[in-house]
Coordinates of C-alpha atoms in Angstrom, one line a residue:
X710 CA 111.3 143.4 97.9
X711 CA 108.4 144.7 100.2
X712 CA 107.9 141.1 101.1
X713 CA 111.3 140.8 101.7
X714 CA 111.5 143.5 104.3
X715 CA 108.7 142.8 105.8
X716 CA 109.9 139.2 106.7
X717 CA 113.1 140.6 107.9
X718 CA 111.1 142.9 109.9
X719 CA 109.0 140.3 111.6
X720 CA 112.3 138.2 112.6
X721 CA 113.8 141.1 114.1
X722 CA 111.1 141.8 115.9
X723 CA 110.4 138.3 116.8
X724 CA 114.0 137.7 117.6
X725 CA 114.1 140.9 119.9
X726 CA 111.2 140.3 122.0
X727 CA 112.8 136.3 122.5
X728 CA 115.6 137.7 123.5
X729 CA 113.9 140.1 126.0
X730 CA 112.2 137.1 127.4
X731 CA 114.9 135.2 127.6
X732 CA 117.1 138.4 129.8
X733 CA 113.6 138.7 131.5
X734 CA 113.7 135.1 132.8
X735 CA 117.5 135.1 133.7
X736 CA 117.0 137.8 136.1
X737 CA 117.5 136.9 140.0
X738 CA 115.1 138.0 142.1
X739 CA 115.2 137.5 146.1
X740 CA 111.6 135.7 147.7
X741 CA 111.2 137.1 151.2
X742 CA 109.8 134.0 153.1
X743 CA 108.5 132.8 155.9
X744 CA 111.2 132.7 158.9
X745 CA 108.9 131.2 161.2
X746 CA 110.1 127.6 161.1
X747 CA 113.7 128.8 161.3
X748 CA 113.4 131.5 164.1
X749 CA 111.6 128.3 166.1
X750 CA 114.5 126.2 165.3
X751 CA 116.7 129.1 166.5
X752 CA 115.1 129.3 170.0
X753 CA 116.7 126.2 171.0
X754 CA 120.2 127.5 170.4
X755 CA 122.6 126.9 173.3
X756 CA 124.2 130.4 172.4
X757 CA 121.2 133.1 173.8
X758 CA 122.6 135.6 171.1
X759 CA 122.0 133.2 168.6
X760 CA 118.3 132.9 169.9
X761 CA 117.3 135.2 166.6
X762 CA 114.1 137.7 166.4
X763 CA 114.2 137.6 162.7
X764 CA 116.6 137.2 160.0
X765 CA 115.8 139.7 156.8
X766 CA 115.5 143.6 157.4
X767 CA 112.0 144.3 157.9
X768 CA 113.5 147.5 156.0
X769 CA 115.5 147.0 153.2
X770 CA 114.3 144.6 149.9
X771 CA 117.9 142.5 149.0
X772 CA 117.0 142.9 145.9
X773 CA 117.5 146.8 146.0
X774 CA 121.3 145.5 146.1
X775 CA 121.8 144.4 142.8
X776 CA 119.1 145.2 140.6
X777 CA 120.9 148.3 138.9
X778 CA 123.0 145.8 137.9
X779 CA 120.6 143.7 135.9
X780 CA 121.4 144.7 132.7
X781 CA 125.5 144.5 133.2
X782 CA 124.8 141.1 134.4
X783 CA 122.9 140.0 131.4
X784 CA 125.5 138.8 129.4
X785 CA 127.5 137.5 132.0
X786 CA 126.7 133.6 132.0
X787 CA 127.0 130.9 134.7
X788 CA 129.5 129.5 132.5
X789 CA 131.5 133.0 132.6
X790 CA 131.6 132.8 136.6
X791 CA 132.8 129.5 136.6
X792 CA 134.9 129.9 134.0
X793 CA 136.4 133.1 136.2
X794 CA 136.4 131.3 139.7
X795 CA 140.1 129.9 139.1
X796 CA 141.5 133.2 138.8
X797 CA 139.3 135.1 141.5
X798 CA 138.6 132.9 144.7
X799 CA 141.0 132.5 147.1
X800 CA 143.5 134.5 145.2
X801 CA 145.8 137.0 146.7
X802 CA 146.2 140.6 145.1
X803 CA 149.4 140.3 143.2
X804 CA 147.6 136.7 141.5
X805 CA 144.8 139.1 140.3
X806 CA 146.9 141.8 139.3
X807 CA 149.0 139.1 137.1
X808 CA 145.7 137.9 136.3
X809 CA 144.6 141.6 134.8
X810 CA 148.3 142.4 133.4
X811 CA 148.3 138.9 131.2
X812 CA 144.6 139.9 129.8
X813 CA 143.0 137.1 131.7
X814 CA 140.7 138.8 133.3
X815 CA 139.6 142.4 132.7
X816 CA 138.7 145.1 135.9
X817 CA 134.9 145.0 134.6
X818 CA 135.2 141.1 134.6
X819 CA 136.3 140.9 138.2
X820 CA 133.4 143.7 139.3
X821 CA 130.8 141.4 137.5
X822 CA 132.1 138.6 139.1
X823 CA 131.9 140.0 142.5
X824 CA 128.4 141.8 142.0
X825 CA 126.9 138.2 140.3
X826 CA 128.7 136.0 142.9
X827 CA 126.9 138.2 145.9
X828 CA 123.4 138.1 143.5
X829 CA 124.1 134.4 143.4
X830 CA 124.2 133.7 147.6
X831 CA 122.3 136.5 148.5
X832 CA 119.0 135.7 146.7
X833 CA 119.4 131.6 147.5
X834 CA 117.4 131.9 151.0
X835 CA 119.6 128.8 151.7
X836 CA 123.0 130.4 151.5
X837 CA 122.5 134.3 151.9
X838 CA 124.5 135.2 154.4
X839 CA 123.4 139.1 154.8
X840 CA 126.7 139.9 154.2
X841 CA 126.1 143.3 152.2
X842 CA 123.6 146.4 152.6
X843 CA 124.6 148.4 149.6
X844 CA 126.6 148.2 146.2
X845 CA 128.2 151.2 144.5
X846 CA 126.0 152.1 141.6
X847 CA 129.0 153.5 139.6
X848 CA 131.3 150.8 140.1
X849 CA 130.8 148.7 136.6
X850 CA 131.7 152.0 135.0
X851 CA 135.1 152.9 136.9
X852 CA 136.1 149.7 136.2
X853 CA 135.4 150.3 132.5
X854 CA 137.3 153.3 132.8
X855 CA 140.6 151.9 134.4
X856 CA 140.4 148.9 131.7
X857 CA 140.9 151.3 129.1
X858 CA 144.4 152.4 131.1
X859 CA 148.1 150.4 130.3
X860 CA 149.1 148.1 133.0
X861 CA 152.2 149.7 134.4
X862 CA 154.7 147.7 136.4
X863 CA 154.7 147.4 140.3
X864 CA 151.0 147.0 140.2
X865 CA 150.9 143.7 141.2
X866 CA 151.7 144.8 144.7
X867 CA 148.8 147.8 145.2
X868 CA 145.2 148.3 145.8
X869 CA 144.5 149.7 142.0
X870 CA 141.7 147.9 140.4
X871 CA 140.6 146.3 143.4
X872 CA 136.9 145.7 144.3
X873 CA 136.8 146.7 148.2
X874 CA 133.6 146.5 150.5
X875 CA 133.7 149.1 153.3
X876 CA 131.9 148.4 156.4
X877 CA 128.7 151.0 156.6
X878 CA 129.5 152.8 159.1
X879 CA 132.6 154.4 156.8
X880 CA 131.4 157.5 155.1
X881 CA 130.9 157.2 151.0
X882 CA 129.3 159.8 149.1
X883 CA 127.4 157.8 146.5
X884 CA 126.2 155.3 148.9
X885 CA 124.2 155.6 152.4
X886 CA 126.1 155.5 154.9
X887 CA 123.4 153.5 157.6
X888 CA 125.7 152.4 160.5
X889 CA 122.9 149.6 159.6
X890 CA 120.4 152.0 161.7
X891 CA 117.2 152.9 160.9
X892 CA 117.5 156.6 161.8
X893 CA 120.3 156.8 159.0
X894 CA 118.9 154.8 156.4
X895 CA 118.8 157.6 153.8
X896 CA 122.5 159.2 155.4
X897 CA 124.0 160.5 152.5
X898 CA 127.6 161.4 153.9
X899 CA 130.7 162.7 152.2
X900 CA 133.5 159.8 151.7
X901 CA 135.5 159.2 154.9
X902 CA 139.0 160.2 155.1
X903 CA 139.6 156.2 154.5
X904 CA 137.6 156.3 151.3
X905 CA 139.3 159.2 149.9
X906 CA 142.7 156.9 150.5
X907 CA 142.0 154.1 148.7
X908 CA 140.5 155.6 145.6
X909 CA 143.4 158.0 145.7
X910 CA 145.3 154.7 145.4
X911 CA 142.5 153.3 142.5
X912 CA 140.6 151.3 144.7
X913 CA 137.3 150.3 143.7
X914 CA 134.8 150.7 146.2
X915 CA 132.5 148.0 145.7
X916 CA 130.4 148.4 147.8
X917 CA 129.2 148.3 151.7
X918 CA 129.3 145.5 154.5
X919 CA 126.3 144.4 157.0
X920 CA 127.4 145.1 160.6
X921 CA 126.1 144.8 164.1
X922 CA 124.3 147.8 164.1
X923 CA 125.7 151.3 165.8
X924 CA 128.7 149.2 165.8
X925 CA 127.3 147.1 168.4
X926 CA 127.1 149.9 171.0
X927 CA 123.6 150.0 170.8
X928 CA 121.4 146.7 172.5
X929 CA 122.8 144.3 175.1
X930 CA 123.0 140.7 174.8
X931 CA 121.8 140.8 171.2
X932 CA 123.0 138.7 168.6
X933 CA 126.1 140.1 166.9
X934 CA 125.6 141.1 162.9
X935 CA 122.0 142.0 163.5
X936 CA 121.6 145.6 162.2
X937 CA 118.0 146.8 161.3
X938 CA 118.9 147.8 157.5
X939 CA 121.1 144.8 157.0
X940 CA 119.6 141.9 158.9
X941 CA 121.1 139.0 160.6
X942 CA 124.6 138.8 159.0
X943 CA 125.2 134.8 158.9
X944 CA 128.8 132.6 159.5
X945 CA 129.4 130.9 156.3
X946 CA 131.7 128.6 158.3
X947 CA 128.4 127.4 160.1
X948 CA 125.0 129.5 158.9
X949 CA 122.8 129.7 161.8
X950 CA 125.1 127.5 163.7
X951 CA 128.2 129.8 164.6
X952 CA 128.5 133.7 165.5
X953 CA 129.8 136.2 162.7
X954 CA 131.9 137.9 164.9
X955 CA 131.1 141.9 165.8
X956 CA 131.0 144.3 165.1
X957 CA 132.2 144.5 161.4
X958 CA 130.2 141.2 161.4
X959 CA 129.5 141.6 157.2
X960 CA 133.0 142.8 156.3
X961 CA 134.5 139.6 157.9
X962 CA 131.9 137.2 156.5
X963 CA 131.9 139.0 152.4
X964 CA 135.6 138.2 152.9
X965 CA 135.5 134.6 153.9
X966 CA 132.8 133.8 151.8
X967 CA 134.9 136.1 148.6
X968 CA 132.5 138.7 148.3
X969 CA 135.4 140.8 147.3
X970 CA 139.1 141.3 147.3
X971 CA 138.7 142.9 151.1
X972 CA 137.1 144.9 152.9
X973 CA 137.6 147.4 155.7
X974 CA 136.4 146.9 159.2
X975 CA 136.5 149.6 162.1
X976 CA 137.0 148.3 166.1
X977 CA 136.4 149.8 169.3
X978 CA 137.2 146.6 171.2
X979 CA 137.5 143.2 169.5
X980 CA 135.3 144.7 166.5
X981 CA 138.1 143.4 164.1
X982 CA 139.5 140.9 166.0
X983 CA 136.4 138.9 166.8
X984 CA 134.5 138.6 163.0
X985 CA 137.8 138.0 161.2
X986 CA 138.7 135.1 164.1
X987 CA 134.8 133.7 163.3
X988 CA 135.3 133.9 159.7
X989 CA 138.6 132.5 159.4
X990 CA 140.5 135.9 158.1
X991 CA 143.1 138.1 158.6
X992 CA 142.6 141.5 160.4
X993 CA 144.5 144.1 161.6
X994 CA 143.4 146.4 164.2
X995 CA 146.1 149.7 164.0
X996 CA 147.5 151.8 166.5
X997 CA 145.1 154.5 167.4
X998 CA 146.1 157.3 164.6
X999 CA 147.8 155.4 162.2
X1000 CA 144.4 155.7 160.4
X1001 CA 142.3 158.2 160.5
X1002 CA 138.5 158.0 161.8
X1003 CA 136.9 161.3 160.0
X1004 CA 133.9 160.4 158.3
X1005 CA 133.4 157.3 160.1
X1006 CA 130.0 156.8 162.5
X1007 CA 131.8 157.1 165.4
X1008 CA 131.4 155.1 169.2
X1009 CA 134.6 156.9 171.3
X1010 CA 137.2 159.0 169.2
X1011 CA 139.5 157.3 172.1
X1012 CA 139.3 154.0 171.2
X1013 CA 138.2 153.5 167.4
X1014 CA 140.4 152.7 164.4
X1015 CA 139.7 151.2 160.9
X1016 CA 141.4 148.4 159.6
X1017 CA 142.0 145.7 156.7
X1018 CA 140.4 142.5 156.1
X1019 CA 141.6 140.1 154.0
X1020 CA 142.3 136.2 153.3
X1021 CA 145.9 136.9 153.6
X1022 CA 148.8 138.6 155.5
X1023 CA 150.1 140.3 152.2
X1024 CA 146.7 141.7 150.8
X1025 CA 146.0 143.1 154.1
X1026 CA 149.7 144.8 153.7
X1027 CA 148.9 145.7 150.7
X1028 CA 145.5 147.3 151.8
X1029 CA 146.8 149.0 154.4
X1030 CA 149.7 150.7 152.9
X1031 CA 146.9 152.8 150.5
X1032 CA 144.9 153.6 153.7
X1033 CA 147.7 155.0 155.7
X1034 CA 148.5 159.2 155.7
X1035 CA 148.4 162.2 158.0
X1036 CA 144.2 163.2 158.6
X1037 CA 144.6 167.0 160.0
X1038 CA 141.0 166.5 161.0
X1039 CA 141.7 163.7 163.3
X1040 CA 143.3 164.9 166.0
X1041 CA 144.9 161.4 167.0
X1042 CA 146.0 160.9 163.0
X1043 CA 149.7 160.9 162.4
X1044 CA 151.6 160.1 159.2
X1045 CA 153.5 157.6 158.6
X1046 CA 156.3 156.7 156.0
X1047 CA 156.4 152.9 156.3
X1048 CA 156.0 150.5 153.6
X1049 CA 153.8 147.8 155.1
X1050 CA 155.5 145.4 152.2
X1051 CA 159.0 146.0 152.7
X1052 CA 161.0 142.9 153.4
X1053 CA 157.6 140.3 154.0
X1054 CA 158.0 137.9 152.3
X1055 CA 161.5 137.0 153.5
X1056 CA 160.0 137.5 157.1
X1057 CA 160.9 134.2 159.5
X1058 CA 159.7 133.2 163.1
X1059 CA 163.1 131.8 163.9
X1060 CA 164.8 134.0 166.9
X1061 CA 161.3 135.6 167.5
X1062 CA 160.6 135.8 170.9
X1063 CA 156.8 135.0 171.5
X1064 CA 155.2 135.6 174.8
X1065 CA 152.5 133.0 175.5
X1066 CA 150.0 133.2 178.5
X1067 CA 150.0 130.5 180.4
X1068 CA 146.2 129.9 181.0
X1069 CA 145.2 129.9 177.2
X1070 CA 147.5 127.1 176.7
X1071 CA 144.6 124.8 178.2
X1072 CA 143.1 125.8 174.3
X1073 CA 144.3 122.4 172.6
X1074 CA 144.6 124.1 169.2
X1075 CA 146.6 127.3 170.6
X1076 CA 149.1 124.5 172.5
X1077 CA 149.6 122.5 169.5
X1078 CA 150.3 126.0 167.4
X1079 CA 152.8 127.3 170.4
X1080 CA 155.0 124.0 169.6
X1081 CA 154.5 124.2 166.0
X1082 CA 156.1 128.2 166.6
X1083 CA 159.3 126.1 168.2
X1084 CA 159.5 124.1 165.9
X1085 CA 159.6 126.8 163.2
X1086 CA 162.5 128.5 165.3
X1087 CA 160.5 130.9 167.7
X1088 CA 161.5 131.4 171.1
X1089 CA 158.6 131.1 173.7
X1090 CA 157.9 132.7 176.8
X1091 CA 155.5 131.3 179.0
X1092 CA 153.9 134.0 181.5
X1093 CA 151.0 135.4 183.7
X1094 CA 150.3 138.7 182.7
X1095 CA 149.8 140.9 186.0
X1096 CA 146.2 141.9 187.1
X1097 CA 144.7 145.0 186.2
X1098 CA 141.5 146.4 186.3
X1099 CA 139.5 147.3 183.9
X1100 CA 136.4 149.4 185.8
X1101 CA 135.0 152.2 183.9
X1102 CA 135.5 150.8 180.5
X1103 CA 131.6 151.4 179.3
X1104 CA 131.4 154.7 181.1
X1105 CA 134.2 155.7 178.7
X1106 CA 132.5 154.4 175.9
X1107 CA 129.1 156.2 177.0
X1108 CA 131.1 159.5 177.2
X1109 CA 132.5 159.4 174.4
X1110 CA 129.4 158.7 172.3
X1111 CA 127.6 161.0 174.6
X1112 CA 129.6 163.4 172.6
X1113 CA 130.8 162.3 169.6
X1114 CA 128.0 161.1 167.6
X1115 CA 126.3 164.4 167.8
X1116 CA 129.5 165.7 166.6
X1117 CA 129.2 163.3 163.4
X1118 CA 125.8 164.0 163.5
X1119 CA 126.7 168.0 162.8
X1120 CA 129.6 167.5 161.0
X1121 CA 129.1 164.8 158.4
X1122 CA 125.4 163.4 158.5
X1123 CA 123.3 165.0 156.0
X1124 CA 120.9 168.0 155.9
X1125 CA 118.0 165.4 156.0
X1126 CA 119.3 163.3 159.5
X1127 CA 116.4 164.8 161.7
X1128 CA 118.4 163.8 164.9
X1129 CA 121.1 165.3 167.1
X1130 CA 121.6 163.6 170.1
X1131 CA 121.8 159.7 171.2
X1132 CA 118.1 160.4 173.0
X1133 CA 116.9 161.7 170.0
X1134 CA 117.7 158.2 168.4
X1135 CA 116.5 156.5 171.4
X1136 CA 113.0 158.4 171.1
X1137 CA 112.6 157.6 167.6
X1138 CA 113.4 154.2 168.0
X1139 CA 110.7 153.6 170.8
X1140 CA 108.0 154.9 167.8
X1141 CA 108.5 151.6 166.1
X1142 CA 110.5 148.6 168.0
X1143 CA 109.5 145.9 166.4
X1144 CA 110.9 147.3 163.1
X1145 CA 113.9 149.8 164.7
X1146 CA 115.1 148.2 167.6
X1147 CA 113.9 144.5 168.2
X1148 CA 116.2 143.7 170.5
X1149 CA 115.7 146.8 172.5
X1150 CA 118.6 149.4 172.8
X1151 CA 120.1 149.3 176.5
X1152 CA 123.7 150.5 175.8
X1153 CA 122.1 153.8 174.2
X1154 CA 119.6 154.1 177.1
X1155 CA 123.3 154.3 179.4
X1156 CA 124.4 157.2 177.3
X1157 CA 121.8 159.1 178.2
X1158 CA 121.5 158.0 182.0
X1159 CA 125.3 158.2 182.3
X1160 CA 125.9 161.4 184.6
X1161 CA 129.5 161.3 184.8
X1162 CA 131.7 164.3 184.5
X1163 CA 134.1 165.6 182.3
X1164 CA 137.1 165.2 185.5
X1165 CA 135.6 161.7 186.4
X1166 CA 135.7 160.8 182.6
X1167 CA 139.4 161.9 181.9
X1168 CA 140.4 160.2 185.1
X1169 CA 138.9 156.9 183.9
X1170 CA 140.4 157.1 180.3
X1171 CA 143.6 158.2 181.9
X1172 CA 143.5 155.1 184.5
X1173 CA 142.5 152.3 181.8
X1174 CA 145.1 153.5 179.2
X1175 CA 147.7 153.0 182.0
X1176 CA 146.5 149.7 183.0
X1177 CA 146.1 148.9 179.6
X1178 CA 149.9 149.1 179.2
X1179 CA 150.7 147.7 181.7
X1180 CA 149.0 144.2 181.1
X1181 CA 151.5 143.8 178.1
X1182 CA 154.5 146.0 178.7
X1183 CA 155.4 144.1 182.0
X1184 CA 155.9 141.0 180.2
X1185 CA 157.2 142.5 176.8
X1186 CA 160.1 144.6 178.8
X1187 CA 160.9 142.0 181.0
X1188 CA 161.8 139.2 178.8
X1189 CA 162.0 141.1 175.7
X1190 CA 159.1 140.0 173.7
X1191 CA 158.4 140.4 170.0
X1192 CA 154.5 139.9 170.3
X1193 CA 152.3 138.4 173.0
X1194 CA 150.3 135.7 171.5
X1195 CA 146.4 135.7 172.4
X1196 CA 143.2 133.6 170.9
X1197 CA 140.6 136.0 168.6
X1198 CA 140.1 138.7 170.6
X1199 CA 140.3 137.5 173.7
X1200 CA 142.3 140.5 174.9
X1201 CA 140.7 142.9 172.7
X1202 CA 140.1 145.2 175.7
X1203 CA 143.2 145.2 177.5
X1204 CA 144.7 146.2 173.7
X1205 CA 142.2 148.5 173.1
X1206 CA 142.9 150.8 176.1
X1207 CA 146.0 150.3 175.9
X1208 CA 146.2 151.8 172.3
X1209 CA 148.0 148.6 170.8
X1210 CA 148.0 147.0 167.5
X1211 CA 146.6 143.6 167.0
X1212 CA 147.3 141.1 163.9
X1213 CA 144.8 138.0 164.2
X1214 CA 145.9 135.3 161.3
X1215 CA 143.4 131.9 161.1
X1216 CA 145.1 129.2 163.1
X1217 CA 142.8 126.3 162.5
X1218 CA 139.5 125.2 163.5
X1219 CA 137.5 123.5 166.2
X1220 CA 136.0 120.3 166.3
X1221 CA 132.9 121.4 165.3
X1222 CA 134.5 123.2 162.2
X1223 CA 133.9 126.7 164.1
X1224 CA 137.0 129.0 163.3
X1225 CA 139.7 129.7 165.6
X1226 CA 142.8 132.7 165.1
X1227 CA 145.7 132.9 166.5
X1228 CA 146.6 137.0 167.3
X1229 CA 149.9 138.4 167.5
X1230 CA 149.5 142.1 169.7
X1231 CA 152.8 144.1 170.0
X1232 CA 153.7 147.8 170.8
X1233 CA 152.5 150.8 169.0
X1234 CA 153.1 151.5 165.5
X1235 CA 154.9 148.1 165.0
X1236 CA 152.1 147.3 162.3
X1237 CA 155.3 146.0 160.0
X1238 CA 156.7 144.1 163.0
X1239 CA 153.1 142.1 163.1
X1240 CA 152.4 141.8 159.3
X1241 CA 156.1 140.0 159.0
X1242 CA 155.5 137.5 162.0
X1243 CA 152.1 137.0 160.4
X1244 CA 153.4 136.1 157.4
X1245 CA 155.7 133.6 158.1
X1246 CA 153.7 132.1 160.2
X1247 CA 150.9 131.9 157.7
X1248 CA 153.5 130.5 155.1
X1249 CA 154.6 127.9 157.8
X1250 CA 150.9 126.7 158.4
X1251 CA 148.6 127.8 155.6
X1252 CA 145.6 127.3 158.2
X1253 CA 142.6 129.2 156.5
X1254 CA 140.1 127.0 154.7
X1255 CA 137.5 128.3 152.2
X1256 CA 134.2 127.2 153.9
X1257 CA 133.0 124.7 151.9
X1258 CA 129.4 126.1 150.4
X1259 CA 131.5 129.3 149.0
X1260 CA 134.1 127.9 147.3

């Protein structure tokens, strides 16, 4: 009998330490490497920006992202992912949430999925795309938890259960919160206004997004997506080859490349507009107030908003109905009782009047989609929008930040944020370039030279918001337009002074296979208005394509 149990002993403890070796061998570990070859290649790039310094943070180890995970990940197999992709990539929200009801997939399932999908690319120094800076280290375990919940009906159409990345500049109080800046690498923030929304609403806060870093109010000329803690965030539509788009440069490549169900992206100007055009999503950028900005790193508290960004027009309704609601620390925030669904999917172009500008129609593919719009019933207007000046725009941006980062800074950095002001950042910076600011920091050296006065500045806000609505309500009054139809973000700024909403919905792709959006911009708070005509227009056209090495 002693024999007995010693054998059985032996083969438990021979089977144990096998099966540690075999866990131990499956885990994924990122290889820093040697950029050189690539960074020389990059030197020739005909875009300067794209003319890169490096590529990885000289700060962060990727494999800091995941490795908590290891051990949830153990168990889940190559053949589970693939097994899992059918129901996952590409999907919209109410497929998933039929996906979860049916007991075809599970929420911890779809969090694995996501966590070993970004593991997968982001370790492969062939694929990583620098997408992500952080994961939520409690996230495997709320999923657990909402597993063990019923399924109750009118699910399919919300944000509960959803794995969400948030773009790292949007406070979350078990996560940093970095703005992707060196100075706020250990930033541990309460959760933003936004945050507090979606989890209100059972969102799963996945984790957080790579972005150009301060928001890309911080070095001129520089490439977009570069942020010292993230890195150089990377196009999957064309690594190394196209821009991500800026500012929320990771939040529009982890959606493309289905790094989650969505994510949410913040804009000043074109911030939205301009990575979810690159990257082949959809993105809304709000009226100023519809969403609140507390807790968010901020550049101007005139101009910035959050957003949703998504593959589709109804997730990003979806997303945004569990973001909206009255912030009484934001003085711009106002409530609203709109349901962002309501009547989308029977939304049609036909009798929509559509103003197009003139000039852009020398863009083949916008042409070709203006006649596709007739064909689908829209009215077009052709028009020159009137000229207007847009002087003083980055004074209003230094102002602001002059004063409202050290506001954050007070208010909802933490005790261990040694800074105050913007030259506080800039003279810690300076102690270490080649690590904190390779690319130098220019727009932050303005903030502090900028001189101008509190009268001076409120005239210049004053002036740009008026000329700002001017550029689209001439042509919107005077032949009663439903939209005026624009490229990416090509009129971010006009839009963004002007306080408008924006609705950019992939409209094909270029010869070269770089992405290109078509973006609907209308009057404020007609959000619904814009989610409707981007719907049927994405129903008409089904333009977006997965890039090919995420699929």
């Amino acid at each position: 009998m002693k024999k007995i149990f010693l054998a059985a002993l032996c083969i438990t403890f021979f089977m144990s330490c096998k099966q540690e070796k075999q866990q131990a061998a499956e885990l994924v570990v990122w290889e820093p490497f040697d950029e050189g070859s690539e960074l020389t290649e990059q030197a020739n790039h005909e875009n300067p920006r794209m003319r890169y310094k490096l590529i990885n943070s000289k700060i962060s180890d990727k494999n800091d992202i995941w490795r908590a995970y290891d051990s949830d990940l153990a168990d889940f197999s190559e053949e589970k992912y693939e097994a899992l992709k059918p129901l996952i990539i590409e999907q919209d929200i109410p497929a998933i949430q039929a996906a979860i009801r049916d007991k075809k997939l599970s929420h911890e399932e779809l969090v694995l999925f996501y966590i070993y999908r970004i593991r997968k690319y982001e370790s492969d120094n062939q694929l990583s795309l620098n997408a992500v800076i952080s994961l939520n280290p409690d996230v495997v375990e709320e999923a657990r938890k909402l597993d063990k919940e019923p399924f109750t009906d009118g699910r399919e159409y919300s944000i509960y259960g959803m794995p969400v990345l948030v773009k790292d500049n949007i406070g979350t109080s078990n996560m940093y919160t970095t703005a992707g800046a060196a100075i706020l690498a250990e930033n541990k923030a309460k959760d933003a206004f936004i945050v507090d929304r979606l989890q209100e609403n059972g969102a799963l806060i996945l984790g957080k997004a790579n972005l150009s870093e301060w928001a890309y109010y911080f070095c001129s000329g520089c490439p977009v997506g570069y942020s010292a803690i993230g890195g150089q965030t990377l196009n999957p539509y064309g690594r190394k080859v196209f821009e991500s788009g800026g500012s929320s440069s990771g939040s529009g490549v982890a959606t493309a490349a289905n790094y989650a169900i969505a994510t949410v992206g913040t804009e000043t100007s074109g911030s939205i507009l301009s990575p979810s055009s690159q990257n082949s999503v959809v993105g809304l950028k709000p009226t100023i107030g519809l969403l609140s900005r507390t807790g968010i790193v901020p550049i101007s508290s005139t101009l910035d908003t959050p957003g949703p960004m998504t593959k589709n027009v109804i997730d990003n309704a979806i997303f945004l109905n569990a973001m909206t609601g009255k912030d009484n620390a934001d003085a711009a925030s106002v409530a609203s009782d709109k349901d962002y669904l309501k009547d989308l999917k029977s939304a049609s172009l036909k009798g929509k009047r559509l103003g197009v500008i003139k000039q852009l129609l020398q863009d083949t593919i916008y042409a070709e989609t203006v006649d596709k719009l007739r064909g689908f019933g829209a009215e077009i207007i052709e028009f020159d929008p009137p000229q207007v000046a847009m002087n003083g725009f980055l004074t209003l941006l230094n102002i602001d930040m002059k004063y409202d980062l050290p506001a954050y800074l007070k208010d909802h950095a933490s005790e261990n944020i040694d800074v105050a002001y913007v030259k506080d950042v800039v003279e810690y910076n300076l102690k270490d370039t080649l690590v904190r600011a390779p690319y130098g920091q220019q727009l932050f050296d303005g903030i502090v030279a900028d001189s101008t006065t509190r009268e001076d500045f409120e005239a210049i806000k004053n002036t740009l918001n008026t000329n700002g609505k001017h550029f689209f309500d001439v042509p919107m009054e005077e032949h009663q337009l439903d939209a005026v139809l624009s490229i990416n973000n090509y009129h971010a700024g006009f839009a963004a002074v002007a306080k408008y909403p924006c609705l950019t919905v992939p409209m094909g792709y270029k010869p070269t296979g770089e992405p290109i959006s078509l973006t609907f911009i209308g009057k404020p708070f007609t959000e619904d208005a814009l989610l409707k005509l981007g719907y049927a227009y994405e129903k008409e056209t089904g333009a977006r394509k997965a890039p090919e090495n995420y699929q």
